[in-house]
Amino acid sequence: MINIIQKRKYAYAFSLITTAVSLWALMMWGLNFGIDFKGGTLMEVRFTTETVPTSMEVQDALKPLDLKSLTVQPTENKGMILRYLASDDEANSKVLKTLGTFDKDVTSVRTDFVGGSISNQITKNALSGTLMSIIAIALFIAYAFRGVSGKITSFEYGIGAVIALAHDILITIGVFAFLGHYYGVEVGVPFIAALLTILGYSVNDTIVVYDRIRENLTRSSQKEDFEDVVNRSLNETLGRSINTSLTVIITLIAIVLFGGESIKYFGVALLTGVAFGTYSSIYV
């Protein structure tokens, strides 16, 4: 049996350091927000030629226009969606003119502008949605474990889960602050979806551990030390936690390596959150 609880000071030190570094990165550099949060243009175009240019070819052709936050996503029926920060007709005309070098009959199917007020509303919804999820999770765990005996109350189980969740989210955000500063990686609505997915995955793993602690507390004698019960419970769920996480991590690595630009960093966010979520479920 591994002495997990008895060596918790090392886990506390590691978690404090990684969380502090993530907070420092966030305060120093912040996140590199995309058009979902800043506002900008979404243009959908359709080509008529047999051979449609690739996303990389379009991005290379549009580089001289210096379009900030440019993303190119192919769609069905020879279509393509372009997103960029500029929101004026002159920039849109230049984009269409450049795309005309691939196909002189290329047409603009739609052009949507994401204004500042809309992006501000998206930001507020993202923050409130994340906070409400964390509060709801804490209340649910406190209710679900209300009958647990031992040295801590059901409410403290909920607080423990929230600390672990905050740990996972902060480290994921810190990683993206680093990626945004050094590699220009932007965050948008998919990043918020990844954070909410991490919340759900991490708390699922935590509840499995909590449930085993509850079972062992019920079966154990009053003389058995609470730390020993928790340590035994962690060892009993360790194999399940690692095996379940590895199957998810292998899939996410495949998405990051082969999924393309549109979902690459969504996969990176999930990969970071799942890895630290597994760790936090055991050690935090």
CSV table of C-alpha atoms in Angstrom, one decimal:
chain,number,residue,atom,x,y,z
A,1,MET,CA,0.0,0.0,0.0
A,2,ILE,CA,1.3,3.4,-1.0
A,3,ASN,CA,1.5,6.0,1.8
A,4,ILE,CA,-0.3,8.8,-0.1
A,5,ILE,CA,-1.7,10.8,2.8
A,6,GLN,CA,1.4,10.6,4.9
A,7,LYS,CA,3.4,12.3,2.1
A,8,ARG,CA,0.9,15.0,1.4
A,9,LYS,CA,3.3,17.8,2.2
A,10,TYR,CA,5.1,17.1,-1.1
A,11,ALA,CA,1.8,17.3,-3.0
A,12,TYR,CA,0.9,20.6,-1.2
A,13,ALA,CA,4.3,22.1,-2.1
A,14,PHE,CA,3.9,21.0,-5.8
A,15,SER,CA,0.4,22.3,-6.0
A,16,LEU,CA,1.2,25.6,-4.3
A,17,ILE,CA,4.1,26.2,-6.7
A,18,THR,CA,2.2,25.4,-9.9
A,19,THR,CA,-0.8,27.4,-8.8
A,20,ALA,CA,1.4,30.4,-7.8
A,21,VAL,CA,3.2,30.2,-11.2
A,22,SER,CA,-0.1,30.1,-13.0
A,23,LEU,CA,-1.5,33.1,-11.1
A,24,TRP,CA,1.7,35.0,-11.8
A,25,ALA,CA,1.5,34.2,-15.6
A,26,LEU,CA,-2.1,35.3,-15.6
A,27,MET,CA,-1.4,38.6,-13.8
A,28,MET,CA,1.7,39.3,-15.9
A,29,TRP,CA,0.5,38.4,-19.3
A,30,GLY,CA,-3.2,37.7,-19.1
A,31,LEU,CA,-5.1,35.7,-21.7
A,32,ASN,CA,-4.9,36.4,-25.4
A,33,PHE,CA,-8.6,36.8,-26.2
A,34,GLY,CA,-9.9,36.0,-29.7
A,35,ILE,CA,-12.8,37.6,-31.6
A,36,ASP,CA,-15.4,35.9,-29.3
A,37,PHE,CA,-14.3,38.3,-26.5
A,38,LYS,CA,-12.9,41.2,-28.5
A,39,GLY,CA,-15.3,41.5,-31.4
A,40,GLY,CA,-14.5,41.2,-35.1
A,41,THR,CA,-15.7,39.7,-38.4
A,42,LEU,CA,-16.9,36.3,-39.4
A,43,MET,CA,-17.0,35.8,-43.2
A,44,GLU,CA,-18.2,32.7,-45.0
A,45,VAL,CA,-17.1,32.3,-48.6
A,46,ARG,CA,-17.7,29.6,-51.2
A,47,PHE,CA,-15.4,28.6,-54.1
A,48,THR,CA,-16.5,27.4,-57.5
A,49,THR,CA,-13.3,25.8,-58.8
A,50,GLU,CA,-12.8,22.0,-58.6
A,51,THR,CA,-9.7,22.4,-56.4
A,52,VAL,CA,-10.3,24.3,-53.2
A,53,PRO,CA,-7.3,25.9,-51.5
A,54,THR,CA,-6.3,24.6,-48.1
A,55,SER,CA,-6.6,26.5,-44.8
A,56,MET,CA,-2.8,27.0,-44.7
A,57,GLU,CA,-2.7,28.3,-48.3
A,58,VAL,CA,-5.4,30.8,-47.5
A,59,GLN,CA,-3.7,31.9,-44.3
A,60,ASP,CA,-0.4,32.4,-46.2
A,61,ALA,CA,-2.1,34.4,-48.9
A,62,LEU,CA,-3.8,36.7,-46.3
A,63,LYS,CA,-0.6,37.3,-44.3
A,64,PRO,CA,0.2,40.6,-46.1
A,65,LEU,CA,-3.1,42.0,-44.9
A,66,ASP,CA,-2.0,41.7,-41.3
A,67,LEU,CA,-5.3,40.5,-40.1
A,68,LYS,CA,-5.2,40.0,-36.3
A,69,SER,CA,-6.6,36.7,-34.8
A,70,LEU,CA,-7.1,35.2,-38.2
A,71,THR,CA,-8.6,31.6,-38.2
A,72,VAL,CA,-9.6,29.7,-41.3
A,73,GLN,CA,-12.0,26.8,-41.1
A,74,PRO,CA,-13.1,24.7,-44.2
A,75,THR,CA,-16.8,23.8,-44.4
A,76,GLU,CA,-18.9,21.6,-46.7
A,77,ASN,CA,-19.7,22.4,-50.4
A,78,LYS,CA,-16.3,24.1,-51.1
A,79,GLY,CA,-17.0,26.6,-48.4
A,80,MET,CA,-14.7,28.3,-45.8
A,81,ILE,CA,-15.2,30.4,-42.7
A,82,LEU,CA,-12.7,33.2,-41.8
A,83,ARG,CA,-12.6,35.0,-38.5
A,84,TYR,CA,-10.5,38.1,-37.8
A,85,LEU,CA,-10.5,41.1,-35.6
A,86,ALA,CA,-10.9,43.8,-38.3
A,87,SER,CA,-14.5,44.9,-38.7
A,88,ASP,CA,-14.6,47.3,-41.6
A,89,ASP,CA,-15.8,47.0,-45.2
A,90,GLU,CA,-12.3,47.9,-46.6
A,91,ALA,CA,-10.7,44.9,-44.8
A,92,ASN,CA,-13.5,42.6,-46.0
A,93,SER,CA,-13.0,43.8,-49.6
A,94,LYS,CA,-9.3,43.1,-49.4
A,95,VAL,CA,-9.9,39.6,-48.1
A,96,LEU,CA,-12.3,38.8,-51.0
A,97,LYS,CA,-9.9,40.3,-53.5
A,98,THR,CA,-7.0,38.1,-52.2
A,99,LEU,CA,-9.3,35.0,-52.2
A,100,GLY,CA,-10.0,35.9,-55.9
A,101,THR,CA,-6.4,34.8,-56.7
A,102,PHE,CA,-7.5,31.2,-56.0
A,103,ASP,CA,-10.9,31.5,-57.7
A,104,LYS,CA,-12.1,34.7,-59.5
A,105,ASP,CA,-15.7,33.6,-58.9
A,106,VAL,CA,-15.4,33.2,-55.2
A,107,THR,CA,-18.5,34.6,-53.4
A,108,SER,CA,-19.2,35.9,-49.9
A,109,VAL,CA,-22.1,33.8,-48.5
A,110,ARG,CA,-22.4,35.9,-45.3
A,111,THR,CA,-20.5,38.5,-43.3
A,112,ASP,CA,-21.3,38.9,-39.6
A,113,PHE,CA,-19.8,41.5,-37.3
A,114,VAL,CA,-19.3,40.6,-33.6
A,115,GLY,CA,-19.6,44.0,-31.8
A,116,GLY,CA,-18.1,45.0,-28.5
A,117,SER,CA,-21.4,44.8,-26.6
A,118,ILE,CA,-21.9,41.2,-27.8
A,119,SER,CA,-18.4,40.1,-26.9
A,120,ASN,CA,-18.8,41.7,-23.4
A,121,GLN,CA,-22.0,39.7,-22.9
A,122,ILE,CA,-20.2,36.5,-23.9
A,123,THR,CA,-17.5,37.3,-21.3
A,124,LYS,CA,-20.0,37.9,-18.6
A,125,ASN,CA,-21.9,34.7,-19.5
A,126,ALA,CA,-18.7,32.7,-19.5
A,127,LEU,CA,-17.6,33.9,-16.1
A,128,SER,CA,-21.1,33.5,-14.5
A,129,GLY,CA,-21.5,30.1,-16.0
A,130,THR,CA,-18.2,28.9,-14.6
A,131,LEU,CA,-18.8,30.3,-11.2
A,132,MET,CA,-22.4,28.9,-11.0
A,133,SER,CA,-21.1,25.5,-12.0
A,134,ILE,CA,-18.5,25.5,-9.2
A,135,ILE,CA,-21.1,26.6,-6.6
A,136,ALA,CA,-23.6,24.0,-7.7
A,137,ILE,CA,-20.9,21.3,-7.6
A,138,ALA,CA,-20.0,22.3,-4.0
A,139,LEU,CA,-23.6,22.3,-2.9
A,140,PHE,CA,-24.3,18.9,-4.5
A,141,ILE,CA,-21.4,17.2,-2.9
A,142,ALA,CA,-22.3,18.7,0.5
A,143,TYR,CA,-25.8,17.3,0.1
A,144,ALA,CA,-24.7,13.9,-1.3
A,145,PHE,CA,-22.3,13.3,1.6
A,146,ARG,CA,-24.4,14.7,4.4
A,147,GLY,CA,-24.5,11.3,6.1
A,148,VAL,CA,-20.8,10.7,6.1
A,149,SER,CA,-19.2,10.1,9.6
A,150,GLY,CA,-15.7,11.0,10.4
A,151,LYS,CA,-13.6,14.0,11.4
A,152,ILE,CA,-15.0,16.4,8.7
A,153,THR,CA,-18.4,17.5,7.8
A,154,SER,CA,-20.2,17.1,4.4
A,155,PHE,CA,-19.8,20.8,3.8
A,156,GLU,CA,-16.0,20.4,4.1
A,157,TYR,CA,-16.1,17.6,1.5
A,158,GLY,CA,-17.7,20.2,-0.9
A,159,ILE,CA,-15.1,22.8,-0.1
A,160,GLY,CA,-12.3,20.2,-0.7
A,161,ALA,CA,-13.7,19.4,-4.1
A,162,VAL,CA,-14.0,23.2,-5.0
A,163,ILE,CA,-10.3,23.7,-4.0
A,164,ALA,CA,-9.3,20.8,-6.2
A,165,LEU,CA,-11.4,22.2,-9.1
A,166,ALA,CA,-10.0,25.7,-8.7
A,167,HIS,CA,-6.5,24.2,-8.7
A,168,ASP,CA,-7.2,22.4,-12.0
A,169,ILE,CA,-8.8,25.5,-13.7
A,170,LEU,CA,-6.1,27.9,-12.5
A,171,ILE,CA,-3.3,25.7,-13.8
A,172,THR,CA,-5.1,25.3,-17.2
A,173,ILE,CA,-5.6,29.1,-17.5
A,174,GLY,CA,-1.9,29.6,-16.5
A,175,VAL,CA,-0.8,27.3,-19.3
A,176,PHE,CA,-2.8,29.3,-21.8
A,177,ALA,CA,-1.5,32.6,-20.5
A,178,PHE,CA,2.0,31.2,-21.2
A,179,LEU,CA,0.9,29.9,-24.7
A,180,GLY,CA,-0.8,33.2,-25.5
A,181,HIS,CA,2.3,35.3,-24.5
A,182,TYR,CA,4.9,33.2,-26.3
A,183,TYR,CA,3.0,31.5,-29.1
A,184,GLY,CA,0.0,33.8,-29.8
A,185,VAL,CA,-2.5,31.2,-28.9
A,186,GLU,CA,-6.0,32.8,-28.5
A,187,VAL,CA,-8.9,31.8,-26.3
A,188,GLY,CA,-12.5,31.9,-27.3
A,189,VAL,CA,-15.8,30.2,-26.5
A,190,PRO,CA,-14.3,26.7,-27.1
A,191,PHE,CA,-11.8,27.4,-24.3
A,192,ILE,CA,-14.7,28.1,-21.9
A,193,ALA,CA,-16.4,24.8,-23.0
A,194,ALA,CA,-13.1,23.0,-22.2
A,195,LEU,CA,-13.0,24.6,-18.7
A,196,LEU,CA,-16.6,23.4,-18.0
A,197,THR,CA,-15.7,19.9,-19.3
A,198,ILE,CA,-12.7,19.9,-17.0
A,199,LEU,CA,-14.9,20.8,-14.0
A,200,GLY,CA,-17.3,17.9,-14.8
A,201,TYR,CA,-14.5,15.4,-15.3
A,202,SER,CA,-12.5,16.4,-12.3
A,203,VAL,CA,-15.4,16.3,-9.9
A,204,ASN,CA,-16.5,12.9,-11.2
A,205,ASP,CA,-13.1,11.5,-10.2
A,206,THR,CA,-13.2,13.2,-6.8
A,207,ILE,CA,-16.7,11.8,-6.1
A,208,VAL,CA,-15.4,8.3,-6.8
A,209,VAL,CA,-12.7,8.8,-4.2
A,210,TYR,CA,-15.2,10.4,-1.7
A,211,ASP,CA,-17.6,7.5,-2.1
A,212,ARG,CA,-14.9,4.9,-1.3
A,213,ILE,CA,-14.0,6.9,1.8
A,214,ARG,CA,-17.6,6.9,2.8
A,215,GLU,CA,-17.9,3.1,2.4
A,216,ASN,CA,-14.7,2.5,4.3
A,217,LEU,CA,-15.7,4.8,7.1
A,218,THR,CA,-19.0,2.9,7.5
A,219,ARG,CA,-17.2,-0.4,7.7
A,220,SER,CA,-14.2,0.6,9.8
A,221,SER,CA,-14.1,0.5,13.6
A,222,GLN,CA,-14.1,3.7,15.6
A,223,LYS,CA,-10.5,3.0,16.7
A,224,GLU,CA,-9.1,3.1,13.1
A,225,ASP,CA,-7.4,6.4,12.4
A,226,PHE,CA,-9.2,8.7,9.9
A,227,GLU,CA,-6.0,9.2,7.9
A,228,ASP,CA,-5.5,5.5,7.5
A,229,VAL,CA,-9.1,5.1,6.2
A,230,VAL,CA,-8.6,7.9,3.7
A,231,ASN,CA,-5.2,6.4,2.6
A,232,ARG,CA,-6.7,3.0,2.1
A,233,SER,CA,-9.6,4.4,0.1
A,234,LEU,CA,-7.2,6.3,-2.2
A,235,ASN,CA,-5.1,3.2,-2.8
A,236,GLU,CA,-8.3,1.2,-3.7
A,237,THR,CA,-9.3,3.8,-6.2
A,238,LEU,CA,-5.8,4.6,-7.6
A,239,GLY,CA,-5.9,2.0,-10.3
A,240,ARG,CA,-9.3,3.0,-11.5
A,241,SER,CA,-8.4,6.7,-11.6
A,242,ILE,CA,-5.1,6.2,-13.5
A,243,ASN,CA,-6.7,3.7,-16.0
A,244,THR,CA,-9.7,5.9,-16.7
A,245,SER,CA,-7.6,9.0,-17.1
A,246,LEU,CA,-5.0,7.3,-19.4
A,247,THR,CA,-7.8,6.3,-21.9
A,248,VAL,CA,-8.9,9.9,-22.0
A,249,ILE,CA,-5.4,11.3,-22.2
A,250,ILE,CA,-4.5,9.0,-25.2
A,251,THR,CA,-7.5,10.2,-27.1
A,252,LEU,CA,-6.8,13.8,-26.3
A,253,ILE,CA,-3.2,13.4,-27.5
A,254,ALA,CA,-4.5,12.1,-30.8
A,255,ILE,CA,-6.8,15.1,-31.1
A,256,VAL,CA,-3.9,17.5,-30.4
A,257,LEU,CA,-1.6,15.8,-32.9
A,258,PHE,CA,-4.1,15.0,-35.7
A,259,GLY,CA,-7.2,17.1,-35.0
A,260,GLY,CA,-6.3,20.2,-37.0
A,261,GLU,CA,-6.1,23.8,-35.9
A,262,SER,CA,-9.8,24.3,-35.2
A,263,ILE,CA,-9.8,21.9,-32.2
A,264,LYS,CA,-6.1,21.6,-31.4
A,265,TYR,CA,-6.0,24.0,-28.5
A,266,PHE,CA,-9.4,22.8,-27.2
A,267,GLY,CA,-7.6,19.4,-26.9
A,268,VAL,CA,-4.6,21.0,-25.2
A,269,ALA,CA,-6.9,22.6,-22.6
A,270,LEU,CA,-8.7,19.3,-21.9
A,271,LEU,CA,-5.4,17.4,-21.8
A,272,THR,CA,-4.0,19.8,-19.2
A,273,GLY,CA,-7.2,19.8,-17.1
A,274,VAL,CA,-7.6,16.0,-17.2
A,275,ALA,CA,-4.0,15.4,-16.2
A,276,PHE,CA,-4.1,17.8,-13.3
A,277,GLY,CA,-7.7,16.8,-12.5
A,278,THR,CA,-6.5,13.2,-12.0
A,279,TYR,CA,-3.7,14.4,-9.8
A,280,SER,CA,-5.9,16.7,-7.7
A,281,SER,CA,-8.5,14.0,-7.1
A,282,ILE,CA,-5.9,11.9,-5.4
A,283,TYR,CA,-3.6,14.5,-3.8
A,284,VAL,CA,-5.5,17.7,-3.3
